[in-house]
Short mmCIF file of C-alpha atoms and ligand atoms in Angstrom, two decimals:
data_model
loop_
_atom_site.label_atom_id
_atom_site.label_comp_id
_atom_site.label_asym_id
_atom_site.label_seq_id
_atom_site.Cartn_x
_atom_site.Cartn_y
_atom_site.Cartn_z
CA MET A 1 -77.75 -64.14 16.33
CA SER A 2 -74.09 -65.08 16.27
CA ALA A 3 -72.84 -67.49 18.89
CA ASP A 4 -70.63 -64.98 20.68
CA LYS A 5 -73.33 -62.37 21.30
CA THR A 6 -74.82 -61.47 24.63
CA ILE A 7 -78.37 -62.69 25.18
CA TYR A 8 -80.87 -60.45 26.95
CA LEU A 9 -83.58 -62.02 29.09
CA PHE A 10 -85.90 -59.37 30.43
CA ALA A 11 -88.76 -60.21 32.79
CA ASN A 12 -91.76 -57.92 33.00
CA TRP A 13 -93.69 -59.01 36.09
CA LYS A 14 -96.50 -56.57 35.26
CA MET A 15 -99.16 -56.58 38.01
CA TYR A 16 -99.02 -60.35 38.43
CA LEU A 17 -97.31 -60.50 41.84
CA ASP A 18 -98.05 -58.81 45.14
CA TYR A 19 -95.35 -57.74 47.59
CA ASP A 20 -94.82 -61.14 49.20
CA GLU A 21 -95.00 -63.05 45.93
CA SER A 22 -92.47 -60.71 44.33
CA ASN A 23 -90.00 -61.16 47.14
CA ILE A 24 -90.48 -64.92 47.20
CA LEU A 25 -89.78 -65.13 43.46
CA ALA A 26 -86.78 -62.79 43.69
CA ASN A 27 -85.31 -64.85 46.52
CA ALA A 28 -85.91 -68.10 44.65
CA LEU A 29 -84.16 -66.68 41.58
CA ALA A 30 -81.27 -65.41 43.70
CA ASP A 31 -80.86 -68.90 45.21
CA LYS A 32 -81.07 -70.72 41.91
CA LEU A 33 -79.28 -68.40 39.49
CA LYS A 34 -76.04 -67.85 41.32
CA LYS A 35 -73.95 -68.36 38.23
CA ILE A 36 -75.62 -66.63 35.35
CA PRO A 37 -73.31 -66.96 32.33
CA VAL A 38 -71.60 -63.65 31.57
CA ARG A 39 -73.18 -63.64 28.14
CA ILE A 40 -76.68 -63.59 29.56
CA LYS A 41 -77.92 -60.20 30.70
CA MET A 42 -80.99 -60.46 32.85
CA ALA A 43 -83.30 -57.74 34.10
CA VAL A 44 -86.53 -57.78 36.07
CA PHE A 45 -89.29 -55.18 36.06
CA PRO A 46 -91.15 -55.67 39.36
CA SER A 47 -94.17 -53.77 40.65
CA ALA A 48 -93.51 -50.36 42.20
CA LEU A 49 -94.38 -51.65 45.64
CA SER A 50 -91.84 -54.44 45.63
CA PHE A 51 -89.24 -52.60 43.59
CA TYR A 52 -86.76 -51.76 46.33
CA PRO A 53 -86.43 -55.12 48.12
CA VAL A 54 -86.49 -57.05 44.84
CA THR A 55 -83.72 -54.80 43.52
CA GLN A 56 -81.62 -55.40 46.63
CA THR A 57 -82.05 -59.15 46.30
CA LEU A 58 -81.39 -59.36 42.56
CA ASN A 59 -78.45 -56.97 42.48
CA ASP A 60 -76.52 -59.51 44.53
CA ILE A 61 -76.64 -61.90 41.58
CA LYS A 62 -76.12 -59.19 38.96
CA ILE A 63 -79.69 -59.02 37.75
CA GLY A 64 -80.64 -55.42 37.05
CA THR A 65 -84.08 -53.99 37.65
CA GLY A 66 -86.19 -51.32 36.06
CA SER A 67 -89.46 -49.46 36.32
CA GLN A 68 -92.53 -50.72 34.48
CA ASN A 69 -93.85 -47.19 34.24
CA ALA A 70 -92.77 -43.86 35.73
CA TYR A 71 -93.28 -40.13 35.39
CA TRP A 72 -90.71 -37.82 33.84
CA VAL A 73 -90.85 -34.95 36.38
CA ASP A 74 -88.54 -35.58 39.35
CA LYS A 75 -90.79 -34.42 42.19
CA GLY A 76 -93.98 -32.44 42.70
CA GLY A 77 -97.73 -32.46 43.01
CA TYR A 78 -98.52 -35.47 40.85
CA THR A 79 -100.73 -37.63 43.02
CA GLY A 80 -100.19 -41.30 42.52
CA GLU A 81 -97.14 -40.99 40.28
CA ILE A 82 -93.62 -42.26 40.91
CA SER A 83 -90.81 -40.52 39.08
CA LEU A 84 -88.04 -42.03 37.02
CA ALA A 85 -85.68 -40.17 39.35
CA MET A 86 -87.16 -41.99 42.34
CA TYR A 87 -86.66 -45.33 40.63
CA LYS A 88 -83.11 -44.40 39.81
CA ASN A 89 -82.58 -43.44 43.44
CA SER A 90 -83.93 -46.86 44.48
CA GLY A 91 -81.47 -48.74 42.30
CA ALA A 92 -83.08 -48.94 38.87
CA LYS A 93 -80.84 -49.48 35.86
CA TYR A 94 -83.58 -49.67 33.26
CA ALA A 95 -86.85 -47.96 32.43
CA LEU A 96 -89.55 -49.73 30.46
CA ILE A 97 -91.11 -47.06 28.26
CA GLY A 98 -94.25 -47.22 26.13
CA HIS A 99 -95.29 -50.79 26.87
CA SER A 100 -98.40 -51.52 24.83
CA GLU A 101 -100.48 -52.02 27.98
CA ARG A 102 -99.53 -48.45 28.95
CA ARG A 103 -100.31 -47.22 25.45
CA HIS A 104 -103.61 -49.02 24.98
CA LEU A 105 -105.08 -49.42 28.47
CA PHE A 106 -103.82 -46.12 29.93
CA TYR A 107 -103.72 -43.97 26.81
CA GLU A 108 -100.02 -43.24 26.94
CA ASN A 109 -99.06 -41.54 23.69
CA ASN A 110 -95.90 -40.97 21.68
CA HIS A 111 -95.40 -37.59 23.35
CA ASP A 112 -95.39 -39.21 26.81
CA VAL A 113 -92.97 -41.81 25.54
CA ARG A 114 -90.64 -39.09 24.31
CA GLN A 115 -90.68 -37.22 27.65
CA LYS A 116 -89.83 -40.43 29.44
CA MET A 117 -87.03 -41.21 27.01
CA GLU A 118 -85.40 -37.84 27.56
CA GLU A 119 -85.66 -38.07 31.32
CA ALA A 120 -84.38 -41.65 31.41
CA LEU A 121 -81.34 -40.63 29.39
CA ASN A 122 -80.70 -37.60 31.62
CA LEU A 123 -80.80 -39.78 34.68
CA GLY A 124 -78.41 -42.42 33.34
CA LEU A 125 -81.08 -45.11 32.96
CA THR A 126 -81.12 -47.47 30.00
CA PRO A 127 -84.45 -47.10 28.21
CA VAL A 128 -86.33 -50.17 27.06
CA VAL A 129 -88.73 -48.80 24.48
CA CYS A 130 -91.62 -50.98 23.39
CA VAL A 131 -93.13 -50.75 19.93
CA GLY A 132 -95.65 -52.85 18.06
CA GLU A 133 -98.83 -52.94 16.04
CA THR A 134 -102.32 -54.01 17.03
CA GLU A 135 -104.16 -56.86 15.33
CA LYS A 136 -106.23 -54.35 13.34
CA GLU A 137 -103.16 -52.42 12.22
CA ARG A 138 -101.52 -55.63 11.15
CA ARG A 139 -104.59 -56.67 9.13
CA GLU A 140 -104.60 -53.27 7.47
CA GLY A 141 -100.94 -53.66 6.48
CA LYS A 142 -99.81 -50.83 8.77
CA THR A 143 -97.25 -52.68 10.85
CA GLU A 144 -94.22 -50.87 9.45
CA GLU A 145 -95.84 -47.46 9.46
CA ILE A 146 -96.91 -47.78 13.11
CA ILE A 147 -93.53 -48.95 14.31
CA GLU A 148 -91.65 -46.31 12.37
CA VAL A 149 -93.81 -43.56 13.84
CA GLN A 150 -93.33 -44.95 17.35
CA LEU A 151 -89.57 -45.12 16.90
CA ARG A 152 -89.34 -41.69 15.34
CA ALA A 153 -91.28 -40.12 18.22
CA ALA A 154 -89.08 -41.84 20.76
CA LEU A 155 -85.68 -41.29 19.14
CA GLU A 156 -85.50 -38.57 16.51
CA ASN A 157 -82.98 -35.83 17.30
CA LEU A 158 -82.07 -37.23 20.67
CA SER A 159 -78.47 -36.67 21.59
CA TRP A 160 -77.37 -40.07 22.69
CA PRO A 161 -74.99 -40.39 25.64
CA ALA A 162 -71.80 -42.19 24.65
CA GLY A 163 -71.78 -45.85 25.55
CA ARG A 164 -75.43 -45.96 26.68
CA GLU A 165 -77.42 -48.90 25.42
CA LEU A 166 -80.79 -48.51 23.80
CA VAL A 167 -83.09 -51.48 24.18
CA VAL A 168 -86.05 -51.68 21.82
CA ALA A 169 -88.63 -54.41 22.25
CA TYR A 170 -90.80 -55.35 19.32
CA GLU A 171 -93.99 -56.59 20.90
CA PRO A 172 -96.91 -57.09 18.52
CA VAL A 173 -99.95 -56.22 20.62
CA TRP A 174 -101.87 -59.24 19.34
CA ALA A 175 -99.14 -61.55 20.61
CA ILE A 176 -99.00 -60.21 24.16
CA GLY A 177 -100.57 -62.45 26.76
CA THR A 178 -102.52 -64.36 24.12
CA GLY A 179 -100.40 -67.45 23.56
CA LEU A 180 -100.29 -66.43 19.88
CA ALA A 181 -96.58 -65.78 19.56
CA CYS A 182 -95.37 -64.09 16.38
CA ASP A 183 -93.59 -66.49 14.05
CA SER A 184 -89.88 -66.08 14.69
CA THR A 185 -88.98 -65.49 11.04
CA VAL A 186 -91.68 -62.84 10.73
CA ALA A 187 -90.38 -61.22 13.92
CA GLU A 188 -86.86 -61.33 12.49
CA GLU A 189 -87.97 -59.39 9.41
CA VAL A 190 -89.51 -56.68 11.58
CA HIS A 191 -86.39 -56.53 13.77
CA LYS A 192 -84.23 -56.10 10.71
CA LYS A 193 -86.34 -53.12 9.67
CA ILE A 194 -86.25 -51.72 13.21
CA SER A 195 -82.48 -51.96 13.15
CA GLY A 196 -82.39 -49.93 9.92
CA TRP A 197 -84.81 -47.29 11.18
CA ILE A 198 -82.85 -46.84 14.38
CA SER A 199 -79.58 -46.29 12.56
CA SER A 200 -81.19 -43.73 10.27
CA LEU A 201 -82.75 -41.88 13.21
CA ILE A 202 -79.82 -41.64 15.50
CA SER A 203 -76.10 -42.25 15.28
CA GLY A 204 -73.66 -43.58 17.81
CA ILE A 205 -76.26 -45.81 19.36
CA ILE A 206 -75.92 -49.42 20.47
CA PRO A 207 -79.34 -50.96 19.79
CA VAL A 208 -80.34 -54.13 21.55
CA LEU A 209 -83.45 -55.62 20.01
CA LEU A 210 -85.83 -57.84 21.94
CA TYR A 211 -88.88 -59.76 20.88
CA GLY A 212 -91.86 -59.89 23.24
CA GLY A 213 -95.26 -61.57 23.07
CA SER A 214 -96.10 -65.04 24.38
CA VAL A 215 -92.48 -66.12 24.77
CA ARG A 216 -92.23 -69.46 26.58
CA GLY A 217 -89.60 -72.08 27.21
CA ASN A 218 -90.64 -73.96 24.11
CA ASN A 219 -90.21 -71.06 21.66
CA VAL A 220 -87.50 -68.85 23.19
CA ALA A 221 -84.71 -70.52 21.21
CA ASP A 222 -86.50 -69.82 17.91
CA TYR A 223 -86.21 -66.10 18.60
CA LEU A 224 -82.71 -66.14 20.02
CA LYS A 225 -81.39 -67.89 16.93
CA GLN A 226 -82.41 -64.99 14.69
CA GLU A 227 -79.72 -62.58 13.59
CA HIS A 228 -81.43 -59.35 14.61
CA ILE A 229 -83.04 -60.58 17.81
CA HIS A 230 -80.75 -60.19 20.80
CA GLY A 231 -83.13 -61.26 23.50
CA VAL A 232 -86.69 -61.47 24.76
CA LEU A 233 -89.03 -59.45 26.94
CA VAL A 234 -91.28 -61.89 28.75
CA GLY A 235 -94.47 -61.20 30.69
CA GLY A 236 -96.60 -64.08 31.97
CA ALA A 237 -93.93 -66.77 31.79
CA SER A 238 -91.44 -64.58 33.68
CA ALA A 239 -93.63 -64.24 36.74
CA LYS A 240 -93.45 -67.93 37.65
CA PHE A 241 -90.28 -69.62 38.83
CA ASP A 242 -90.55 -72.79 36.74
CA SER A 243 -91.47 -71.18 33.44
CA TRP A 244 -88.77 -68.50 33.82
CA LEU A 245 -86.18 -71.13 34.65
CA GLU A 246 -87.13 -73.08 31.55
CA ILE A 247 -86.60 -69.95 29.45
CA VAL A 248 -83.23 -69.27 31.09
CA GLN A 249 -82.08 -72.86 30.61
CA ASN A 250 -83.14 -72.96 26.98
CA ALA A 251 -81.37 -69.65 26.37
CA GLU A 252 -78.23 -71.06 27.96
CA GLN A 253 -78.28 -73.87 25.41
CA ILE A 254 -77.98 -71.34 22.63
CA ILE A 255 -74.69 -69.93 23.86
CA LYS A 256 -73.14 -73.27 24.73
P1 LIG B 1 -96.40 -61.98 27.55
O1 LIG B 1 -96.12 -60.40 27.70
O2 LIG B 1 -95.06 -62.66 27.61
O3 LIG B 1 -97.26 -62.31 28.73
O4 LIG B 1 -97.07 -62.17 26.25
C1 LIG B 1 -95.01 -59.80 27.10
C2 LIG B 1 -94.96 -58.36 27.47
O5 LIG B 1 -96.01 -57.72 27.58
O6 LIG B 1 -93.87 -57.79 27.69
#
């Protein structure tokens, strides 16, 4: 990426932290990260239960928050669901959509992803769409096919609101939570293709491309240096103060 670009550091806390732990981490970040460089855009995806207080705390230091998962109908008889509209009402700026753990552990499909995309756009949320192949798909040489289908389902024929960002995270499933991060030059090649597919699917869009999958302090710079990688989506290492700080500090080096 060129030296004057904005870097995106997105933290997906998954189900790692309970209510107290989430608030403790949010407060620690708010204390420590008072002066985030303007060229670093940070967002946190906390659990539903801690979403509101964490959002209040992080908004003070200009860190946005988003839902990890949400339903596309605003209100109604959907036991156990929380709507995108409710997240928006509680201060969300972003919506994580189609994370591979949703797709593979909870059988979320491309149709669900599409419904969520449309609703997120209607509500004024910035969607963060996750795409990526499994280990088996990779072995079978299907990486490109899988990602193209996922992107097409999410984006084709959408009318894109002017000025709204689209964030797409390439997260190879085999790299998530495994410590087996995708080689940064291989990831760059996939991002380049993703960039091309997005521009052929939809015009007038501002795509922000993130890499996700076992990002740590010691490899974050490798990704951020790539031309088509604008940032990272981090799971495990984002849910601990020290490892997140290391990532932030190493990212700051890149823009110095
Ligand atoms: P990980 O998860 O950083 O723990 O590999 C990334 C993600 O799932 O977004």
